[in-house]
Amino acid sequence: MVITTPKQHNLTESLGKATQNILHNAFYLAKQKLELSRSEYKQLLREWGWEKEDKKYLKVAQTFEKFSPLDLAEIEPDTLFGLSKQSKKYTSVIEQLLDMGSITQEKVRKLIKAQRKPRTSKPEKPTIWRRNKNGKRYCQVPPIDDETTGVALQSMMDSEGKSAQQIIAEAVALRQAFIEGRLVVCENQRTNNDVEVSDDESEYKNHNSCDLEISGRIEEQLVSKSEREDYAIYSDNIILNPIQTQETIESLSAQLLTVVENIVHIGKEQYKEVKELVASIISFCASLPVSEQWKAFTDITHRKTKALAVIIGYSEKQHKNWLFNLPQLIANAALTNPFELEWVGKRLRTEALLLISNGRE
């Protein structure tokens, strides 16, 4: 057997012929489409076994109609189709080719690269997110190079028996509340922000939970200054009838505790009555001097978390201002009786503690 070496194949020349053939056929197809009727043109495509294959060739003919097949012979076929497919994007490239005496693949490639906009690399944002070996995401706070913060955090961990993660989570929750306008720096032990209380009637079904969280009953939201009223600011010089006041407290308390005991049986028929009762309780407390409001409130609720949940859950929007003052009333009471912080729920307790902290600074 005699092994012969095949004749060296000139790839550039072969591709050049392919490009010219593509252009010749594209121009021919465009001419047929122009001269033939629509039905005749469709028949021609069917004879070739084509359906929509003609579209890319018509696009080539349209894009390079000012060139001859020989002018573009050195352009690689895929580049030819790429330029025609995105002719609007590469309009300037095609116009520059018209002014060239000799068009080569290298020149075309350089023009295409110059046309493309350089990608601007976006700086990576710092992230605290990591993934464990199981792919679950968790956050990891980088080292805090601040001795004061470290000492304070360690002191809280030792005195409160909480982990660093728990304390940081509470701190983040407080800061988020401040950013959203739900907490403000108090002046003269009071705040001017308002609270939006949800009055969705479907909430009556949710009060049967023993561990009802107070924070879930308040939808905080800032309102305009023109809507603000201060239910909690009244003169302590108001003279009230103590007997009548006590009778009112006992009556409201009895009705409220009855509702708490039967909360799972509250239906739409009783919904309006409960809302009216809650409105009476808030209006009564708001009518008292500030120094007496918290005592009256605790006498009515008997310091029962469920009773507090009912008041917040069934309150109307017009009572949002007085409800927003609850953290301040709790903070004032907790200065002499820390137990007041234990029964009011996590959200109110956190806000009251923040107010106490601000007052000591």
Tab-separated table of C-alpha atoms in Angstrom:
chain	number	residue	atom	x	y	z
A	1	MET	CA	0.000	0.000	0.000
A	2	VAL	CA	1.288	3.417	-0.945
A	3	ILE	CA	0.392	6.251	1.439
A	4	THR	CA	-0.102	9.552	-0.305
A	5	THR	CA	-0.340	12.989	1.295
A	6	PRO	CA	-3.569	14.788	0.312
A	7	LYS	CA	-3.188	18.060	-1.509
A	8	GLN	CA	-3.130	21.001	0.921
A	9	HIS	CA	-6.583	22.541	1.167
A	10	ASN	CA	-6.877	26.338	0.950
A	11	LEU	CA	-9.585	27.025	3.549
A	12	THR	CA	-9.642	30.766	3.006
A	13	GLU	CA	-10.224	30.344	-0.720
A	14	SER	CA	-12.993	27.788	-0.155
A	15	LEU	CA	-14.772	30.004	2.375
A	16	GLY	CA	-14.407	32.940	0.022
A	17	LYS	CA	-16.221	31.009	-2.672
A	18	ALA	CA	-18.866	30.026	-0.126
A	19	THR	CA	-19.406	33.673	0.796
A	20	GLN	CA	-19.736	34.665	-2.850
A	21	ASN	CA	-22.220	31.849	-3.460
A	22	ILE	CA	-24.277	32.976	-0.475
A	23	LEU	CA	-24.393	36.542	-1.797
A	24	HIS	CA	-25.177	35.446	-5.373
A	25	ASN	CA	-28.058	33.309	-4.145
A	26	ALA	CA	-29.265	35.982	-1.749
A	27	PHE	CA	-29.389	38.596	-4.515
A	28	TYR	CA	-31.124	36.118	-6.840
A	29	LEU	CA	-33.715	35.287	-4.181
A	30	ALA	CA	-34.372	38.962	-3.499
A	31	LYS	CA	-34.859	39.573	-7.237
A	32	GLN	CA	-37.318	36.666	-7.517
A	33	LYS	CA	-39.319	37.959	-4.566
A	34	LEU	CA	-39.505	41.375	-6.204
A	35	GLU	CA	-40.455	40.153	-9.685
A	36	LEU	CA	-42.723	37.188	-8.900
A	37	SER	CA	-46.214	37.325	-7.465
A	38	ARG	CA	-46.655	36.168	-3.909
A	39	SER	CA	-48.125	32.808	-4.927
A	40	GLU	CA	-45.409	32.254	-7.551
A	41	TYR	CA	-42.700	33.053	-4.984
A	42	LYS	CA	-44.257	30.629	-2.505
A	43	GLN	CA	-44.335	27.959	-5.203
A	44	LEU	CA	-40.636	28.523	-5.919
A	45	LEU	CA	-39.798	27.985	-2.236
A	46	ARG	CA	-41.853	24.784	-2.160
A	47	GLU	CA	-39.927	23.470	-5.201
A	48	TRP	CA	-36.718	23.986	-3.212
A	49	GLY	CA	-38.247	22.329	-0.158
A	50	TRP	CA	-38.050	25.601	1.782
A	51	GLU	CA	-40.525	27.219	4.135
A	52	LYS	CA	-38.962	30.121	6.026
A	53	GLU	CA	-35.327	29.499	5.201
A	54	ASP	CA	-35.387	32.360	2.689
A	55	LYS	CA	-35.665	35.051	5.369
A	56	LYS	CA	-32.002	35.100	6.415
A	57	TYR	CA	-30.896	35.248	2.771
A	58	LEU	CA	-33.254	38.120	2.040
A	59	LYS	CA	-31.764	39.865	5.063
A	60	VAL	CA	-28.263	39.352	3.636
A	61	ALA	CA	-29.361	40.791	0.296
A	62	GLN	CA	-30.930	43.827	1.996
A	63	THR	CA	-27.898	44.487	4.221
A	64	PHE	CA	-25.247	44.162	1.492
A	65	GLU	CA	-27.176	45.451	-1.531
A	66	LYS	CA	-24.491	48.110	-2.163
A	67	PHE	CA	-21.708	45.507	-2.377
A	68	SER	CA	-20.783	42.946	-4.999
A	69	PRO	CA	-20.123	39.309	-4.032
A	70	LEU	CA	-16.474	39.800	-4.937
A	71	ASP	CA	-16.135	42.782	-2.542
A	72	LEU	CA	-17.039	40.597	0.431
A	73	ALA	CA	-15.340	37.376	-0.705
A	74	GLU	CA	-12.831	37.399	2.175
A	75	ILE	CA	-15.508	37.644	4.867
A	76	GLU	CA	-16.226	34.358	6.626
A	77	PRO	CA	-19.862	33.207	6.035
A	78	ASP	CA	-20.888	33.208	9.705
A	79	THR	CA	-19.640	36.799	10.052
A	80	LEU	CA	-21.678	37.718	6.979
A	81	PHE	CA	-24.873	36.305	8.511
A	82	GLY	CA	-24.074	37.886	11.883
A	83	LEU	CA	-23.764	41.373	10.403
A	84	SER	CA	-27.011	40.992	8.463
A	85	LYS	CA	-28.909	39.588	11.427
A	86	GLN	CA	-27.999	42.629	13.566
A	87	SER	CA	-27.741	45.164	10.757
A	88	LYS	CA	-29.105	48.026	12.882
A	89	LYS	CA	-26.518	47.423	15.581
A	90	TYR	CA	-23.688	47.246	13.039
A	91	THR	CA	-24.836	50.025	10.707
A	92	SER	CA	-21.632	52.006	11.260
A	93	VAL	CA	-19.518	48.903	10.531
A	94	ILE	CA	-21.293	48.310	7.215
A	95	GLU	CA	-20.958	52.008	6.262
A	96	GLN	CA	-17.223	51.904	6.982
A	97	LEU	CA	-16.870	48.836	4.750
A	98	LEU	CA	-18.203	50.901	1.830
A	99	ASP	CA	-15.190	53.197	2.112
A	100	MET	CA	-12.627	50.372	2.195
A	101	GLY	CA	-10.692	49.460	-0.868
A	102	SER	CA	-9.996	45.938	0.318
A	103	ILE	CA	-12.314	44.203	2.769
A	104	THR	CA	-10.773	41.404	4.837
A	105	GLN	CA	-11.962	39.247	7.721
A	106	GLU	CA	-9.397	40.841	10.030
A	107	LYS	CA	-10.576	44.387	9.241
A	108	VAL	CA	-14.206	43.435	9.761
A	109	ARG	CA	-13.386	41.765	13.081
A	110	LYS	CA	-11.606	44.892	14.334
A	111	LEU	CA	-14.555	47.099	13.333
A	112	ILE	CA	-16.984	44.795	15.148
A	113	LYS	CA	-14.860	44.867	18.313
A	114	ALA	CA	-14.640	48.656	18.172
A	115	GLN	CA	-18.411	48.853	17.804
A	116	ARG	CA	-19.125	46.812	20.912
A	117	LYS	CA	-19.500	48.793	24.099
A	118	PRO	CA	-17.064	47.702	26.797
A	119	ARG	CA	-18.767	46.028	29.706
A	120	THR	CA	-18.437	48.053	32.850
A	121	SER	CA	-17.619	45.796	35.743
A	122	LYS	CA	-19.830	46.511	38.709
A	123	PRO	CA	-18.019	46.659	42.027
A	124	GLU	CA	-18.994	43.777	44.247
A	125	LYS	CA	-21.125	44.839	47.178
A	126	PRO	CA	-20.072	43.600	50.588
A	127	THR	CA	-22.189	40.645	51.635
A	128	ILE	CA	-22.681	38.787	54.878
A	129	TRP	CA	-24.303	35.764	53.234
A	130	ARG	CA	-22.596	32.370	53.242
A	131	ARG	CA	-23.668	28.791	52.548
A	132	ASN	CA	-22.978	25.725	54.644
A	133	LYS	CA	-21.996	22.316	53.271
A	134	ASN	CA	-25.674	21.459	52.745
A	135	GLY	CA	-26.235	24.563	50.647
A	136	LYS	CA	-28.330	26.315	53.289
A	137	ARG	CA	-27.804	30.066	53.450
A	138	TYR	CA	-26.783	31.852	56.648
A	139	CYS	CA	-25.419	35.293	57.512
A	140	GLN	CA	-22.024	35.868	59.103
A	141	VAL	CA	-21.108	39.277	60.516
A	142	PRO	CA	-17.433	40.184	59.943
A	143	PRO	CA	-15.216	40.958	62.965
A	144	ILE	CA	-16.207	44.192	64.731
A	145	ASP	CA	-13.097	46.245	65.446
A	146	ASP	CA	-14.676	48.336	68.187
A	147	GLU	CA	-13.847	47.601	71.798
A	148	THR	CA	-16.773	49.632	73.172
A	149	THR	CA	-19.269	47.603	71.168
A	150	GLY	CA	-17.606	44.353	72.165
A	151	VAL	CA	-17.620	45.204	75.868
A	152	ALA	CA	-21.297	46.230	75.739
A	153	LEU	CA	-22.253	43.067	73.860
A	154	GLN	CA	-20.400	40.815	76.292
A	155	SER	CA	-21.999	42.602	79.244
A	156	MET	CA	-25.484	42.040	77.791
A	157	MET	CA	-24.721	38.377	77.174
A	158	ASP	CA	-23.547	37.897	80.766
A	159	SER	CA	-26.358	39.824	82.441
A	160	GLU	CA	-29.256	38.662	80.250
A	161	GLY	CA	-28.139	35.111	79.503
A	162	LYS	CA	-28.669	35.633	75.787
A	163	SER	CA	-26.430	34.705	72.883
A	164	ALA	CA	-24.643	37.300	70.771
A	165	GLN	CA	-26.874	36.333	67.855
A	166	GLN	CA	-30.047	37.024	69.839
A	167	ILE	CA	-28.841	40.434	70.994
A	168	ILE	CA	-27.707	41.453	67.499
A	169	ALA	CA	-31.061	40.313	66.068
A	170	GLU	CA	-32.905	42.517	68.583
A	171	ALA	CA	-30.611	45.450	67.791
A	172	VAL	CA	-31.258	45.062	64.048
A	173	ALA	CA	-35.019	44.906	64.678
A	174	LEU	CA	-34.851	48.153	66.656
A	175	ARG	CA	-32.816	49.888	63.964
A	176	GLN	CA	-35.233	48.710	61.260
A	177	ALA	CA	-38.135	50.075	63.274
A	178	PHE	CA	-36.317	53.405	63.598
A	179	ILE	CA	-35.595	53.571	59.853
A	180	GLU	CA	-39.242	52.861	59.035
A	181	GLY	CA	-40.351	55.679	61.318
A	182	ARG	CA	-41.926	53.429	63.928
A	183	LEU	CA	-39.508	54.639	66.595
A	184	VAL	CA	-38.322	58.173	67.159
A	185	VAL	CA	-36.072	59.969	69.614
A	186	CYS	CA	-38.455	61.205	72.283
A	187	GLU	CA	-38.670	64.736	73.595
A	188	ASN	CA	-40.154	65.363	77.037
A	189	GLN	CA	-40.875	61.637	77.359
A	190	ARG	CA	-43.358	61.611	74.469
A	191	THR	CA	-43.436	60.939	70.740
A	192	ASN	CA	-45.353	62.464	67.859
A	193	ASN	CA	-45.421	59.480	65.533
A	194	ASP	CA	-48.662	57.708	64.802
A	195	VAL	CA	-49.603	54.081	64.507
A	196	GLU	CA	-51.903	52.567	61.912
A	197	VAL	CA	-54.109	49.909	63.479
A	198	SER	CA	-55.558	47.259	61.212
A	199	ASP	CA	-59.351	46.926	61.330
A	200	ASP	CA	-59.689	43.985	58.998
A	201	GLU	CA	-62.770	42.106	60.130
A	202	SER	CA	-61.166	38.779	59.401
A	203	GLU	CA	-58.883	39.241	62.399
A	204	TYR	CA	-61.559	38.134	64.856
A	205	LYS	CA	-60.767	34.546	63.939
A	206	ASN	CA	-57.150	34.840	65.034
A	207	HIS	CA	-57.638	35.664	68.727
A	208	ASN	CA	-58.031	32.029	69.789
A	209	SER	CA	-54.262	31.532	69.962
A	210	CYS	CA	-52.935	31.301	73.514
A	211	ASP	CA	-49.586	32.749	72.495
A	212	LEU	CA	-51.021	35.631	70.526
A	213	GLU	CA	-48.207	38.056	69.738
A	214	ILE	CA	-49.108	41.677	70.342
A	215	SER	CA	-46.791	42.944	67.639
A	216	GLY	CA	-48.801	41.128	65.000
A	217	ARG	CA	-51.822	43.295	65.752
A	218	ILE	CA	-50.240	46.627	64.925
A	219	GLU	CA	-49.485	47.814	61.438
A	220	GLU	CA	-47.263	50.853	61.995
A	221	GLN	CA	-47.333	53.570	59.384
A	222	LEU	CA	-46.478	57.264	59.365
A	223	VAL	CA	-49.297	59.715	58.594
A	224	SER	CA	-49.259	63.408	57.749
A	225	LYS	CA	-48.968	66.046	60.433
A	226	SER	CA	-52.456	67.296	59.708
A	227	GLU	CA	-53.858	63.942	60.862
A	228	ARG	CA	-52.008	63.911	64.186
A	229	GLU	CA	-53.807	64.132	67.499
A	230	ASP	CA	-52.423	63.505	70.967
A	231	TYR	CA	-54.839	61.356	72.921
A	232	ALA	CA	-52.294	60.832	75.692
A	233	ILE	CA	-51.513	64.447	76.519
A	234	TYR	CA	-54.003	65.828	79.002
A	235	SER	CA	-53.669	68.077	82.031
A	236	ASP	CA	-53.187	66.336	85.343
A	237	ASN	CA	-55.327	69.059	86.913
A	238	ILE	CA	-58.555	67.533	85.602
A	239	ILE	CA	-60.954	66.769	88.455
A	240	LEU	CA	-62.703	63.418	88.048
A	241	ASN	CA	-65.302	61.633	90.111
A	242	PRO	CA	-63.298	58.713	91.610
A	243	ILE	CA	-66.410	56.622	92.338
A	244	GLN	CA	-67.758	56.971	88.836
A	245	THR	CA	-64.305	56.311	87.389
A	246	GLN	CA	-63.913	53.096	89.374
A	247	GLU	CA	-67.360	51.906	88.355
A	248	THR	CA	-66.513	52.512	84.727
A	249	ILE	CA	-63.248	50.593	85.092
A	250	GLU	CA	-64.985	47.624	86.678
A	251	SER	CA	-67.717	47.575	84.045
A	252	LEU	CA	-65.301	47.764	81.104
A	253	SER	CA	-63.030	45.151	82.690
A	254	ALA	CA	-65.866	42.682	83.229
A	255	GLN	CA	-66.993	43.007	79.623
A	256	LEU	CA	-63.432	42.691	78.289
A	257	LEU	CA	-62.615	39.597	80.321
A	258	THR	CA	-65.871	37.989	79.152
A	259	VAL	CA	-64.756	38.568	75.563
A	260	VAL	CA	-61.327	37.066	76.308
A	261	GLU	CA	-62.882	33.939	77.809
A	262	ASN	CA	-65.177	33.490	74.820
A	263	ILE	CA	-62.856	34.727	72.079
A	264	VAL	CA	-62.973	31.439	70.163
A	265	HIS	CA	-66.740	31.792	69.864
A	266	ILE	CA	-66.711	35.383	68.589
A	267	GLY	CA	-68.400	35.499	65.206
A	268	LYS	CA	-69.329	38.213	62.778
A	269	GLU	CA	-72.459	38.963	64.784
A	270	GLN	CA	-70.430	39.858	67.898
A	271	TYR	CA	-67.591	41.523	65.967
A	272	LYS	CA	-69.185	44.981	65.989
A	273	GLU	CA	-69.966	44.762	69.697
A	274	VAL	CA	-66.365	43.899	70.554
A	275	LYS	CA	-65.087	46.809	68.461
A	276	GLU	CA	-67.451	49.181	70.261
A	277	LEU	CA	-66.249	47.854	73.629
A	278	VAL	CA	-62.613	48.382	72.651
A	279	ALA	CA	-63.417	51.895	71.432
A	280	SER	CA	-65.003	52.668	74.802
A	281	ILE	CA	-61.950	51.366	76.687
A	282	ILE	CA	-59.486	53.440	74.672
A	283	SER	CA	-61.649	56.565	74.788
A	284	PHE	CA	-62.050	56.204	78.557
A	285	CYS	CA	-58.305	55.776	79.165
A	286	ALA	CA	-57.504	58.678	76.857
A	287	SER	CA	-59.884	60.929	78.797
A	288	LEU	CA	-57.910	60.462	82.033
A	289	PRO	CA	-54.891	62.480	83.141
A	290	VAL	CA	-51.670	60.990	81.791
A	291	SER	CA	-50.523	59.948	85.250
A	292	GLU	CA	-53.626	57.765	85.668
A	293	GLN	CA	-53.959	56.248	82.209
A	294	TRP	CA	-51.688	53.236	82.660
A	295	LYS	CA	-53.182	52.286	86.031
A	296	ALA	CA	-56.693	52.414	84.573
A	297	PHE	CA	-55.539	50.381	81.580
A	298	THR	CA	-53.996	47.649	83.748
A	299	ASP	CA	-57.069	47.597	86.002
A	300	ILE	CA	-59.258	47.007	82.962
A	301	THR	CA	-57.038	44.343	81.390
A	302	HIS	CA	-55.961	42.753	84.699
A	303	ARG	CA	-52.504	42.605	83.057
A	304	LYS	CA	-53.647	39.748	80.833
A	305	THR	CA	-51.789	39.442	77.536
A	306	LYS	CA	-54.900	38.166	75.749
A	307	ALA	CA	-56.904	41.153	76.942
A	308	LEU	CA	-54.253	43.479	75.538
A	309	ALA	CA	-54.336	41.521	72.268
A	310	VAL	CA	-58.100	41.998	71.995
A	311	ILE	CA	-57.797	45.765	72.516
A	312	ILE	CA	-55.104	46.118	69.872
A	313	GLY	CA	-56.692	43.669	67.436
A	314	TYR	CA	-60.176	45.207	67.544
A	315	SER	CA	-59.167	48.873	67.744
A	316	GLU	CA	-60.245	51.398	65.124
A	317	LYS	CA	-57.941	53.630	63.108
A	318	GLN	CA	-58.978	56.744	65.014
A	319	HIS	CA	-57.375	55.254	68.125
A	320	LYS	CA	-53.957	54.747	66.565
A	321	ASN	CA	-52.473	57.810	68.269
A	322	TRP	CA	-53.303	56.683	71.770
A	323	LEU	CA	-52.094	53.148	71.046
A	324	PHE	CA	-48.822	54.556	69.807
A	325	ASN	CA	-48.306	56.097	73.250
A	326	LEU	CA	-48.522	52.668	74.940
A	327	PRO	CA	-44.720	52.088	74.839
A	328	GLN	CA	-44.210	55.428	76.624
A	329	LEU	CA	-46.820	54.601	79.286
A	330	ILE	CA	-45.195	51.189	79.783
A	331	ALA	CA	-41.734	52.740	80.006
A	332	ASN	CA	-42.879	55.215	82.661
A	333	ALA	CA	-44.559	52.470	84.689
A	334	ALA	CA	-41.598	50.084	84.362
A	335	LEU	CA	-39.285	52.562	86.068
A	336	THR	CA	-41.028	51.771	89.352
A	337	ASN	CA	-42.429	48.332	88.493
A	338	PRO	CA	-40.262	46.312	86.051
A	339	PHE	CA	-42.950	43.585	85.946
A	340	GLU	CA	-44.914	45.796	83.567
A	341	LEU	CA	-42.451	44.759	80.859
A	342	GLU	CA	-43.196	41.054	81.244
A	343	TRP	CA	-46.824	40.762	80.123
A	344	VAL	CA	-47.111	43.288	77.272
A	345	GLY	CA	-45.521	41.283	74.450
A	346	LYS	CA	-42.177	41.450	72.695
A	347	ARG	CA	-42.825	44.461	70.425
A	348	LEU	CA	-44.166	46.780	73.107
A	349	ARG	CA	-41.498	45.621	75.568
A	350	THR	CA	-38.706	46.351	73.082
A	351	GLU	CA	-40.036	49.831	72.299
A	352	ALA	CA	-40.491	50.621	75.991
A	353	LEU	CA	-36.915	49.529	76.753
A	354	LEU	CA	-35.631	51.780	73.987
A	355	LEU	CA	-37.524	54.727	75.432
A	356	ILE	CA	-36.110	53.992	78.894
A	357	SER	CA	-32.604	53.793	77.427
A	358	ASN	CA	-33.016	57.113	75.608
A	359	GLY	CA	-34.296	58.733	78.785
A	360	ARG	CA	-31.144	57.745	80.681
A	361	GLU	CA	-28.738	59.133	78.111
